[in-house]
Coordinates of C-alpha atoms and ligand atoms in Angstrom, one line a residue:
X24 CA 0.0 0.0 0.0
X25 CA 1.1 3.5 -0.7
X26 CA 1.9 5.4 2.5
X27 CA -0.2 8.5 3.0
X28 CA 1.8 11.6 2.6
X29 CA 0.4 13.4 5.6
X30 CA 3.4 15.8 5.9
X31 CA 3.2 17.2 2.4
X32 CA -0.2 18.7 3.0
X33 CA 0.1 19.9 6.5
X34 CA 3.7 20.8 6.3
X35 CA 4.3 18.4 9.2
X36 CA 5.9 15.0 9.0
X37 CA 4.7 12.1 11.1
X38 CA 5.6 8.5 11.5
X39 CA 3.2 6.5 9.4
X40 CA 3.5 3.6 11.8
X41 CA 2.3 5.5 14.9
X42 CA -0.7 3.8 16.3
X43 CA -4.0 5.2 15.3
X44 CA -5.8 7.4 17.7
X45 CA -2.7 8.1 19.7
X46 CA 0.1 10.6 19.6
X47 CA 0.0 13.8 17.5
X48 CA -1.3 13.7 14.0
X49 CA -1.0 16.5 11.6
X50 CA -4.0 18.7 11.3
X51 CA -6.5 17.7 8.5
X52 CA -4.9 14.4 7.6
X53 CA -8.2 13.5 5.9
X54 CA -7.3 15.9 3.0
X55 CA -5.2 13.2 1.5
X56 CA -7.5 10.4 2.4
X57 CA -10.0 8.3 0.6
X58 CA -12.9 6.8 2.5
X59 CA -14.6 3.5 1.7
X60 CA -18.2 2.9 2.9
X61 CA -19.2 -0.6 4.0
X62 CA -23.0 -1.4 4.3
X63 CA -22.5 -4.3 6.6
X64 CA -25.7 -6.1 5.7
X65 CA -24.6 -6.5 2.1
X66 CA -20.8 -6.8 2.3
X67 CA -19.8 -10.3 3.4
X68 CA -21.6 -13.0 5.4
X69 CA -19.3 -15.2 7.5
X70 CA -21.9 -17.4 9.1
X71 CA -24.3 -18.4 6.3
X72 CA -27.4 -16.6 7.6
X73 CA -27.7 -14.6 4.4
X74 CA -26.8 -11.3 6.1
X75 CA -23.4 -9.7 6.1
X76 CA -21.6 -9.3 9.4
X77 CA -18.6 -7.9 11.2
X78 CA -16.3 -11.0 10.9
X79 CA -17.2 -11.0 7.2
X80 CA -15.8 -7.4 6.9
X81 CA -12.6 -8.3 8.9
X82 CA -12.0 -11.2 6.6
X83 CA -12.0 -8.9 3.6
X84 CA -9.8 -6.1 4.8
X85 CA -7.2 -7.2 2.2
X86 CA -9.5 -6.0 -0.5
X87 CA -9.6 -2.5 1.1
X88 CA -5.9 -2.4 1.6
X89 CA -5.2 -3.4 -2.0
X90 CA -7.5 -0.7 -3.2
X91 CA -5.5 1.7 -1.0
X92 CA -8.3 3.4 1.0
X93 CA -7.4 5.1 4.2
X94 CA -10.7 5.0 6.1
X95 CA -13.6 2.6 6.4
X96 CA -17.0 4.2 7.2
X97 CA -19.2 1.5 8.7
X98 CA -22.9 1.9 8.3
X99 CA -24.8 1.1 11.5
X100 CA -24.1 -2.2 13.3
X101 CA -25.8 -1.3 16.6
X102 CA -28.6 -3.2 18.2
X103 CA -31.7 -2.5 16.1
X104 CA -35.2 -3.9 15.2
X105 CA -34.0 -3.3 11.6
X106 CA -37.0 -1.4 10.5
X107 CA -34.6 0.8 8.4
X108 CA -31.7 -1.7 8.3
X109 CA -30.0 -0.4 11.4
X110 CA -30.7 3.3 11.1
X111 CA -33.2 2.7 13.9
X112 CA -31.1 2.0 16.9
X113 CA -32.3 0.5 20.2
X114 CA -28.9 0.4 21.9
X115 CA -26.1 2.7 20.9
X116 CA -23.5 0.8 22.9
X117 CA -24.0 -2.7 21.7
X118 CA -23.8 -4.6 18.4
X119 CA -26.8 -6.3 16.9
X120 CA -26.5 -10.1 17.0
X121 CA -27.2 -10.2 13.3
X122 CA -23.8 -8.5 12.8
X123 CA -21.8 -10.1 15.7
X124 CA -20.6 -8.9 19.1
X125 CA -18.6 -6.0 20.6
X126 CA -15.6 -8.3 20.6
X127 CA -16.1 -8.7 16.8
X128 CA -16.1 -4.9 16.5
X129 CA -13.0 -4.6 18.5
X130 CA -11.4 -7.2 16.2
X131 CA -12.5 -5.1 13.2
X132 CA -11.0 -1.9 14.7
X133 CA -7.7 -3.8 15.4
X134 CA -7.7 -5.4 12.0
X135 CA -8.3 -2.0 10.2
X136 CA -5.5 -0.4 12.1
X137 CA -3.2 -3.2 11.3
X138 CA -4.0 -2.6 7.6
X139 CA -3.4 1.1 8.0
X140 CA -7.1 1.9 7.8
X141 CA -9.1 4.1 10.2
X142 CA -12.6 3.1 11.2
X143 CA -15.4 5.7 11.3
X144 CA -18.8 4.8 12.8
X145 CA -22.2 5.9 11.7
X146 CA -23.8 8.1 14.3
X147 CA -27.6 8.2 14.1
X148 CA -28.8 10.6 16.7
X149 CA -31.6 12.6 15.0
X150 CA -33.8 9.7 16.1
X151 CA -33.7 6.4 17.9
X152 CA -35.7 3.3 17.5
X153 CA -39.1 3.2 19.2
X154 CA -37.7 0.2 21.0
X155 CA -34.8 2.2 22.5
X156 CA -35.3 2.3 26.4
X157 CA -35.3 6.1 26.2
X158 CA -38.4 6.1 24.0
X159 CA -40.1 3.2 25.9
X160 CA -39.8 5.3 29.0
X161 CA -40.8 8.4 27.2
X162 CA -44.2 6.9 26.3
X163 CA -45.3 7.5 29.9
X164 CA -46.5 11.1 30.0
X165 CA -45.2 11.5 33.6
X166 CA -41.7 10.2 32.8
X167 CA -38.7 12.5 33.1
X168 CA -37.9 11.3 29.6
X169 CA -41.2 12.5 28.1
X170 CA -39.4 15.6 26.9
X171 CA -36.6 13.6 25.2
X172 CA -38.8 13.2 22.2
X173 CA -41.4 15.5 20.4
X174 CA -44.7 14.6 22.0
X175 CA -47.6 16.9 21.1
X176 CA -51.4 16.9 21.6
X177 CA -53.7 16.7 18.6
X178 CA -54.4 19.9 16.6
X179 CA -56.9 22.0 18.7
X180 CA -60.5 21.1 17.9
X181 CA -59.6 17.7 16.6
X182 CA -60.2 14.2 18.1
X183 CA -57.0 12.2 18.3
X184 CA -56.7 9.8 15.4
X185 CA -59.1 11.6 13.1
X186 CA -57.8 13.0 9.7
X187 CA -56.1 16.3 10.1
X188 CA -55.7 15.9 13.9
X189 CA -51.9 15.5 13.5
X190 CA -50.1 18.4 15.3
X191 CA -48.6 19.7 12.0
X192 CA -49.3 18.8 8.4
X193 CA -45.7 17.4 7.9
X194 CA -45.1 14.5 5.6
X195 CA -42.6 11.8 6.7
X196 CA -39.6 11.3 4.4
X197 CA -40.8 7.8 4.2
X198 CA -44.3 8.9 3.0
X199 CA -47.5 9.4 5.1
X200 CA -47.8 11.7 8.2
X201 CA -44.7 12.4 10.2
X202 CA -46.8 12.1 13.4
X203 CA -47.9 8.8 15.0
X204 CA -50.7 8.7 17.6
X205 CA -50.0 6.9 20.8
X206 CA -53.4 5.6 21.9
X207 CA -52.5 5.3 25.6
X208 CA -51.8 9.0 26.1
X209 CA -53.8 10.4 23.2
X210 CA -50.7 12.4 22.1
X211 CA -48.6 12.1 18.9
X212 CA -44.9 11.7 18.5
X213 CA -42.8 13.1 15.7
X214 CA -41.0 10.8 13.3
X215 CA -39.5 12.4 10.2
X216 CA -38.6 8.9 9.0
X217 CA -40.5 5.7 9.9
X218 CA -42.9 5.3 12.7
X219 CA -40.3 3.2 14.4
X220 CA -37.8 6.1 14.3
X221 CA -39.0 8.7 16.8
X222 CA -37.1 12.0 16.7
X223 CA -35.0 13.0 19.6
X224 CA -35.5 16.4 21.2
X225 CA -32.1 18.1 21.0
X226 CA -33.5 21.2 22.8
X227 CA -33.3 19.1 26.0
X228 CA -29.7 19.3 27.3
X229 CA -30.0 15.9 28.9
X230 CA -30.5 14.4 25.4
X231 CA -27.4 16.1 24.2
X232 CA -25.3 15.0 27.1
X233 CA -26.4 11.4 26.8
X234 CA -25.4 11.5 23.1
X235 CA -22.0 13.0 23.8
X236 CA -21.3 10.5 26.6
X237 CA -22.1 7.7 24.1
X238 CA -19.8 9.2 21.5
X239 CA -16.9 9.5 24.1
X240 CA -17.4 5.8 24.9
X241 CA -16.8 5.0 21.2
X242 CA -13.8 7.2 20.9
X243 CA -12.3 5.5 24.0
X244 CA -13.0 2.2 22.4
X245 CA -10.7 3.2 19.5
X246 CA -12.9 4.4 16.7
X247 CA -11.5 7.2 14.5
X248 CA -14.5 9.4 13.8
X249 CA -18.2 9.7 13.0
X250 CA -20.4 10.0 9.9
X251 CA -23.4 11.8 11.3
X252 CA -26.8 10.8 9.9
X253 CA -29.1 13.7 8.8
X254 CA -27.3 15.9 11.3
X255 CA -28.8 19.1 9.8
X256 CA -32.2 18.1 11.1
X257 CA -31.4 18.2 14.9
X258 CA -32.5 21.8 15.5
X259 CA -36.1 22.8 14.7
X260 CA -38.1 25.9 14.6
X261 CA -39.7 25.4 18.1
X262 CA -43.0 26.7 16.9
X263 CA -43.3 23.7 14.6
X264 CA -45.1 25.6 11.8
X265 CA -47.1 23.8 9.1
X266 CA -45.3 23.4 5.8
X267 CA -46.4 24.4 2.3
X268 CA -48.7 21.8 0.7
X269 CA -48.0 21.1 -3.0
X270 CA -51.1 21.4 -5.4
X271 CA -53.3 18.4 -4.9
X272 CA -51.2 17.1 -2.1
X273 CA -52.3 16.1 1.4
X274 CA -49.2 16.8 3.5
X275 CA -46.8 19.7 3.8
X276 CA -43.0 19.6 3.7
X277 CA -41.3 19.9 7.1
X278 CA -38.1 21.1 5.4
X279 CA -38.3 24.8 6.3
X280 CA -39.0 24.0 10.0
X281 CA -36.5 21.2 10.6
X282 CA -33.5 21.6 8.2
X283 CA -30.5 23.8 9.2
X284 CA -32.4 25.1 12.3
X285 CA -31.5 28.0 14.5
X286 CA -29.4 26.1 17.0
X287 CA -27.7 23.6 14.6
X288 CA -24.2 25.2 14.8
X289 CA -24.5 25.8 18.5
X290 CA -25.2 22.0 19.0
X291 CA -22.3 21.0 16.6
X292 CA -19.8 23.3 18.4
X293 CA -21.0 21.9 21.8
X294 CA -20.6 18.3 20.5
X295 CA -17.2 19.0 19.1
X296 CA -16.1 20.4 22.5
X297 CA -17.8 17.8 24.7
X298 CA -16.5 14.8 22.7
X299 CA -13.1 16.3 21.8
X300 CA -13.8 15.9 18.1
X301 CA -11.1 18.5 17.3
X302 CA -8.3 16.4 18.8
X303 CA -6.9 15.9 15.3
X304 CA -7.0 12.2 14.8
X305 CA -10.8 11.9 14.4
X306 CA -12.8 12.5 11.2
X307 CA -16.3 14.0 11.2
X308 CA -18.6 14.2 8.3
X309 CA -22.2 15.3 8.6
X310 CA -24.9 14.1 6.3
X311 CA -26.9 17.2 5.4
X312 CA -29.6 16.8 2.8
X313 CA -30.6 20.5 2.9
X314 CA -27.2 22.1 3.3
X315 CA -26.3 25.2 1.3
X316 CA -22.8 26.3 0.2
X317 CA -23.0 29.2 2.7
X318 CA -23.8 26.9 5.6
X319 CA -21.2 24.3 4.5
X320 CA -18.6 27.0 4.5
X321 CA -19.4 27.9 8.1
X322 CA -19.8 24.3 9.4
X323 CA -16.5 23.1 7.8
X324 CA -14.4 26.2 8.7
X325 CA -11.8 24.8 11.1
X326 CA -11.9 27.9 13.2
X327 CA -15.5 27.3 14.1
X328 CA -14.9 23.8 15.5
X329 CA -18.0 22.1 14.1
X330 CA -17.4 19.4 11.5
X331 CA -14.5 18.5 9.1
X332 CA -16.8 18.1 6.1
X333 CA -20.5 17.6 5.1
X334 CA -22.3 15.5 2.5
X335 CA -24.2 17.9 0.3
X336 CA -27.1 16.6 -1.8
X337 CA -26.9 19.3 -4.4
X338 CA -25.6 17.0 -7.2
X339 CA -27.7 14.0 -6.3
X340 CA -30.9 16.0 -6.3
X341 CA -30.4 17.4 -9.8
X342 CA -32.5 14.7 -11.5
X343 CA -35.5 15.6 -9.4
X344 CA -38.2 18.1 -10.4
X345 CA -37.4 21.2 -8.2
X346 CA -39.3 20.9 -4.9
X347 CA -40.6 17.5 -5.8
X348 CA -40.0 14.1 -4.1
X349 CA -37.0 12.0 -5.2
X350 CA -39.3 9.9 -7.3
X351 CA -40.3 12.8 -9.6
X352 CA -37.4 12.2 -12.0
X353 CA -36.3 14.6 -14.7
X354 CA -33.4 14.3 -17.2
X355 CA -30.1 15.6 -16.0
X356 CA -28.0 17.5 -18.7
X357 CA -24.2 17.2 -18.1
X358 CA -23.7 21.0 -17.8
X359 CA -25.9 21.2 -14.7
X360 CA -24.0 18.4 -13.0
X361 CA -20.6 20.0 -13.8
X362 CA -21.8 23.5 -12.8
X363 CA -23.2 22.2 -9.5
X364 CA -20.0 20.4 -8.5
X365 CA -18.0 23.4 -9.6
X366 CA -20.1 25.8 -7.5
X367 CA -19.3 23.7 -4.4
X368 CA -15.6 23.7 -5.4
X369 CA -15.5 27.4 -5.8
X370 CA -17.7 28.0 -2.7
X371 CA -15.3 26.1 -0.5
X372 CA -12.1 27.1 -2.2
X373 CA -10.8 29.4 0.5
X374 CA -12.6 28.1 3.6
X375 CA -13.8 24.6 4.5
X376 CA -13.5 21.4 2.7
X377 CA -15.7 19.3 0.4
X378 CA -16.7 15.6 0.5
X379 CA -16.9 14.0 -2.9
X380 CA -19.3 11.1 -3.7
X381 CA -21.4 9.6 -6.4
X382 CA -22.8 6.7 -4.4
X383 CA -23.8 5.5 -1.0
X384 CA -26.4 3.1 0.4
X385 CA -29.3 5.5 -0.3
X386 CA -28.4 6.4 -3.9
X387 CA -28.7 4.3 -7.1
X388 CA -25.5 3.0 -8.6
X389 CA -23.5 5.8 -10.3
X390 CA -22.6 3.8 -13.4
X391 CA -26.3 3.3 -14.1
X392 CA -27.4 6.8 -13.1
X393 CA -24.6 9.1 -14.4
X394 CA -22.7 6.7 -16.7
X395 CA -23.7 4.0 -19.2
X396 CA -24.1 0.5 -17.7
X397 CA -24.4 -1.3 -21.1
X398 CA -21.8 -4.0 -21.8
X399 CA -19.9 -1.7 -24.3
X400 CA -19.6 1.3 -21.9
X401 CA -19.9 0.1 -18.3
X402 CA -16.1 -0.2 -17.6
X403 CA -15.1 3.0 -19.3
X404 CA -17.9 5.0 -17.9
X405 CA -17.3 3.8 -14.3
X406 CA -13.6 4.7 -14.7
X407 CA -14.3 8.1 -16.1
X408 CA -16.9 8.9 -13.4
X409 CA -14.3 7.9 -10.8
X410 CA -11.6 10.0 -12.5
X411 CA -13.7 13.1 -12.7
X412 CA -14.9 12.9 -9.1
X413 CA -11.5 12.1 -7.6
X414 CA -9.8 14.9 -9.4
X415 CA -12.1 17.4 -7.7
X416 CA -10.8 19.0 -4.5
X417 CA -12.1 17.2 -1.4
X418 CA -12.2 13.9 0.3
X419 CA -13.6 11.1 -2.0
X420 CA -15.9 8.4 -0.7
X421 CA -16.1 5.1 -2.5
X422 CA -19.2 3.0 -1.8
X423 CA -18.7 -0.8 -1.7
X424 CA -18.9 -2.2 -5.2
X425 CA -18.4 1.2 -6.9
X426 CA -14.8 0.1 -7.4
X427 CA -16.1 -2.8 -9.4
X428 CA -18.5 -0.7 -11.5
X429 CA -21.5 -2.5 -9.9
X430 CA -24.8 -1.5 -11.5
X431 CA -28.5 -1.1 -10.5
X432 CA -30.4 -4.3 -9.8
X433 CA -32.9 -5.7 -12.2
X434 CA -35.8 -6.0 -9.7
X435 CA -39.0 -7.2 -11.3
X436 CA -41.9 -6.7 -8.8
X437 CA -42.4 -4.8 -5.6
X438 CA -42.2 -8.1 -3.7
X439 CA -38.4 -8.1 -4.5
X440 CA -37.8 -4.8 -2.7
X441 CA -36.8 -4.8 1.0
X442 CA -36.2 -1.1 1.7
X443 CA -38.9 0.6 3.8
X444 CA -38.6 3.8 1.8
X445 CA -39.4 2.0 -1.4
X446 CA -42.2 -0.2 0.0
X447 CA -43.9 2.8 1.7
X448 CA -43.6 5.0 -1.4
X449 CA -45.1 2.2 -3.5
X450 CA -48.0 1.8 -1.1
X451 CA -48.8 5.5 -0.6
X452 CA -48.3 6.4 -4.3
X453 CA -50.8 3.7 -5.4
X454 CA -53.3 4.9 -2.8
X455 CA -53.1 8.4 -4.1
X456 CA -53.8 7.2 -7.6
X457 CA -50.3 7.0 -9.3
X458 CA -50.0 4.6 -12.2
X459 CA -48.3 1.3 -11.1
X460 CA -45.9 1.3 -14.1
X461 CA -44.7 4.8 -13.3
X462 CA -44.2 3.9 -9.7
X463 CA -42.2 0.8 -10.6
X464 CA -40.1 2.8 -13.2
X465 CA -39.2 5.4 -10.5
X466 CA -38.2 2.6 -8.1
X467 CA -36.1 0.9 -10.7
X468 CA -34.1 4.1 -11.2
X469 CA -34.0 5.5 -7.6
X470 CA -34.9 2.7 -5.1
X471 CA -32.3 2.3 -2.4
X472 CA -32.1 -1.4 -2.8
X473 CA -30.2 -0.8 -6.0
X474 CA -27.2 0.0 -3.9
X475 CA -27.8 -2.7 -1.4
X476 CA -27.6 -5.9 -3.4
X477 CA -24.8 -8.1 -2.1
X478 CA -21.2 -7.2 -2.8
X479 CA -20.0 -9.2 -5.8
X480 CA -16.9 -11.1 -4.6
X481 CA -16.7 -13.8 -7.3
X482 CA -18.5 -15.6 -10.1
X483 CA -19.7 -18.4 -7.9
X484 CA -23.1 -19.0 -6.2
X485 CA -24.5 -15.8 -4.6
X486 CA -21.3 -14.0 -5.8
X487 CA -19.4 -15.5 -2.9
X488 CA -21.3 -13.2 -0.5
X489 CA -22.9 -16.0 1.5
X490 CA -23.2 -19.8 1.6
X491 CA -26.9 -19.3 2.6
X492 CA -29.7 -17.4 1.0
X493 CA -28.9 -13.7 0.6
X494 CA -31.4 -11.3 2.2
X495 CA -31.5 -9.5 -1.1
X496 CA -30.7 -11.4 -4.4
X497 CA -27.3 -10.8 -5.9
X498 CA -27.2 -9.1 -9.3
X499 CA -27.0 -11.8 -12.0
X500 CA -24.2 -9.8 -13.6
X501 CA -21.8 -10.9 -10.8
X502 CA -20.7 -13.6 -13.2
X503 CA -18.7 -10.9 -15.0
X504 CA -18.7 -8.0 -12.5
X505 CA -16.9 -9.3 -9.4
X506 CA -13.9 -8.5 -7.2
X507 CA -11.9 -11.7 -8.0
X508 CA -12.0 -11.0 -11.7
X509 CA -11.4 -7.3 -11.3
X510 CA -8.4 -7.6 -9.0
X511 CA -6.7 -9.9 -11.6
X512 CA -7.4 -7.7 -14.6
X513 CA -5.0 -4.8 -14.9
X514 CA -7.6 -2.9 -17.0
X515 CA -10.5 -3.3 -14.6
X516 CA -12.4 -0.5 -12.8
X517 CA -10.9 -1.8 -9.6
X518 CA -7.3 -1.2 -10.8
X519 CA -8.3 2.2 -12.1
X520 CA -9.7 3.2 -8.7
X521 CA -6.6 1.9 -7.2
X522 CA -4.5 4.2 -9.4
X523 CA -6.8 7.1 -8.6
X524 CA -6.4 6.6 -4.9
X525 CA -2.6 6.3 -5.3
X526 CA -2.6 9.5 -7.3
X527 CA -4.3 11.4 -4.4
X528 CA -1.7 10.0 -2.0
X529 CA 1.2 10.9 -4.3
X530 CA 0.3 14.1 -5.9
X531 CA -0.1 17.3 -4.0
X532 CA -2.0 18.9 -6.8
X533 CA -4.8 16.3 -6.5
X534 CA -5.2 17.3 -2.9
X535 CA -4.8 21.0 -3.0
X536 CA -4.5 22.3 -6.5
X537 CA -6.8 25.2 -7.3
X538 CA -9.9 24.0 -9.2
X539 CA -11.2 25.4 -12.4
X540 CA -13.9 24.1 -14.7
X541 CA -13.4 24.7 -18.4
X542 CA -16.1 24.4 -21.1
X543 CA -19.0 24.5 -18.5
X544 CA -21.6 24.4 -21.2
X545 CA -20.2 21.5 -23.3
X546 CA -22.8 18.8 -23.4
X547 CA -20.2 15.9 -23.5
X548 CA -16.8 17.0 -22.3
X549 CA -15.9 17.5 -18.6
X550 CA -12.7 19.4 -18.4
X551 CA -11.1 20.3 -15.1
X552 CA -7.8 22.0 -14.3
X553 CA -6.0 21.8 -11.0
X554 CA -3.3 24.2 -10.6
X555 CA -0.6 25.1 -8.0
X556 CA 2.9 26.4 -7.7
X557 CA 4.4 23.1 -8.9
X558 CA 2.3 22.9 -12.1
X559 CA -1.1 21.9 -13.2
X560 CA -3.2 18.8 -13.9
X561 CA -5.7 18.8 -16.7
X562 CA -8.6 16.3 -16.7
X563 CA -10.1 15.7 -20.1
X564 CA -13.2 13.4 -20.1
X565 CA -15.8 12.4 -22.5
X566 CA -18.9 11.9 -20.4
X567 CA -21.1 10.5 -23.1
X568 CA -21.6 7.3 -25.1
X569 CA -20.7 9.1 -28.4
X570 CA -17.2 10.0 -29.6
X571 CA -16.3 13.7 -29.4
X572 CA -13.4 15.8 -30.7
X573 CA -12.2 18.5 -28.4
X574 CA -11.1 21.8 -30.0
X575 CA -7.4 22.5 -29.3
X576 CA -8.2 26.2 -28.8
X577 CA -10.6 25.3 -26.0
X578 CA -8.0 23.5 -23.9
X579 CA -4.8 24.5 -22.1
X580 CA -1.6 23.8 -24.0
X581 CA -1.0 20.1 -23.6
X582 CA 2.3 20.0 -25.5
X583 CA 4.8 18.0 -23.5
X584 CA 2.2 16.9 -21.0
X585 CA 2.5 13.5 -19.4
X586 CA -0.6 11.3 -19.1
X587 CA -0.8 10.1 -15.5
X588 CA -3.9 8.0 -15.9
X589 CA -6.2 7.1 -18.8
X590 CA -9.2 4.9 -19.5
X591 CA -7.7 3.9 -22.9
X592 CA -3.9 3.9 -22.4
X593 CA -1.7 4.7 -25.4
X594 CA -4.3 6.8 -27.2
X595 CA -3.4 10.4 -28.0
X596 CA -5.0 13.3 -29.8
X597 CA -8.2 15.3 -29.2
X598 CA -10.6 12.7 -30.5
X599 CA -12.1 10.9 -27.5
X600 CA -13.9 7.6 -27.7
X601 CA -17.1 7.2 -25.7
X602 CA -16.3 7.6 -22.0
X603 CA -12.6 8.0 -22.7
X604 CA -10.7 10.2 -20.2
X605 CA -7.2 11.2 -19.4
X606 CA -5.4 13.0 -16.6
X607 CA -2.5 15.1 -17.9
X608 CA 0.3 16.6 -15.9
X609 CA 1.6 19.8 -17.4
X610 CA 5.0 21.3 -16.7
Ligands
LIG921 O1 -30.6 9.3 5.0 C1 -31.2 10.6 5.0 C2 -32.0 11.0 3.8 O2 -32.6 12.1 3.9 C3 -32.0 10.3 2.5 O3 -30.8 10.0 1.9 C4 -33.0 9.2 2.6 O4 -32.3 8.0 2.7 C5 -33.9 9.1 1.5 O5 -33.4 8.4 0.4 C6 -34.5 10.4 1.0 O6 -35.4 10.1 0.0 C7 -30.1 8.8 6.2 C8 -29.6 7.4 6.0 O7 -28.5 7.5 5.1 C9 -30.7 6.5 5.5 O8 -30.2 5.3 5.1 C10 -31.7 6.5 6.6 O9 -32.8 5.7 6.1 C11 -32.1 7.8 7.0 O10 -31.1 8.8 7.2 C12 -32.8 7.7 8.4 O11 -31.9 7.4 9.4

């Protein structure tokens, strides 16, 4: 593995064999790092029950080391009733038996560190499970924990349980009302996600202290940071105002009242201080579906001691009709995608830091969505998408299977879906009169199970993921698209990602070069320049399935430039094949 070049960025040298989490680390080590996300349920099953688990991950760390990634972000493995595959947590300080034990997690941390990889936990504290002891206690109106959640009486003048009696008109992100009536007390509780994910009340200082204590416990256990689930939702407008109702709709959007709320940054600063997140060796990344560039600049400004970086949704919301749900899909012209990423590059150029991602466990597969997953173009388009993203300035995130060019899944009927969001959307959309074919078409493009089919390890039964029956069927294309074949093939997507990651470790311009987007309106070409005192890199990419010829006058002078990485090695000239891309080093 290529040793990270911590010193080059921070101007400080450090011993790369110092134990993780101890000693002094240079500030902002994550600027040179690449993060790999593991969705444990779908990564590797060690015990044949059809569900991935912790020992399965530990057994595959060689795959991550070979790829060269620096950090593993682990989606939730905590105790959970699994209503939302672990994003509904009933015990923050234990592991769900489905995934293993605390001892298995300790073994994973040790194994990661032995492979030179840090481990970042998912932190889901906007809500708990309704089976968390805090919420169970909170159901009693006289309990001191009543105020730990958002309990409210019915709307004045309405009987509990009748239509319109919900305290606000808010729609849950998983469809239907965001309020659930508790028959025993006659009051409702708020759940922005499923009914089994009641929202915590961050206004209550005891809630915050309980969360910080839990986080300190994990840091003491040896984890290297946190990815914070929907952290932009933790502060609300205390008046809980109704949201605007779209024409013909029944519910209003809670967005204005709950996203980027008035105390968000106060809470983040407090968390940073109370947990010691600024100690230098930890990585924090906040998932923020509603974040703006302006807010991201503040939250990731190191002087404010909030977060290291955030996940913006700007580029993954572009194929949605403005203001509409994620299922209301519109075509996405390349210039809009380029412009959006460039706006974030420019917005955070002098202050703060970007995260870079195409994929995660909630998004469809990038090669299907932004590339071309046909047999002719799958490999080249997966490589080119990787090249373009990793040559932006920020910390890239690779989602399991992305490094193989895994594609969306060919689900046939709703019975094949397992994701609560997809199932609830299907049910609610049909109830409100949507055409079944349109609903299935939207699910095929955007359903989260596309990202959750099992990791494709080899061409054997169930792709080598399990010896049992997988909880979600493997994609039949695992016969060709799999890790074993990819590792052995020098021209695979895997080896291209490996080279991209090595380039980030080796080349200071990839980390810190000034970013410039050229030809912003070109419908096929994506051209990026990264420039610094030591020279410049030029990324020339054809992001289309047709050939294209670039005009020399439109590009920087490439005379004498060296090609550092290419989808089609050995080719020269300005005519690019479909999805061909090159990274040039100039001067
Ligand atoms: O997701 C938050 C979120 O708003 C979306 O990405 C969501 O998954 C949905 O697709 C929007 O339509 C986070 C987690 O990443 C997700 O897996 C959880 O289901 C959700 O929070 C609740 O914890």
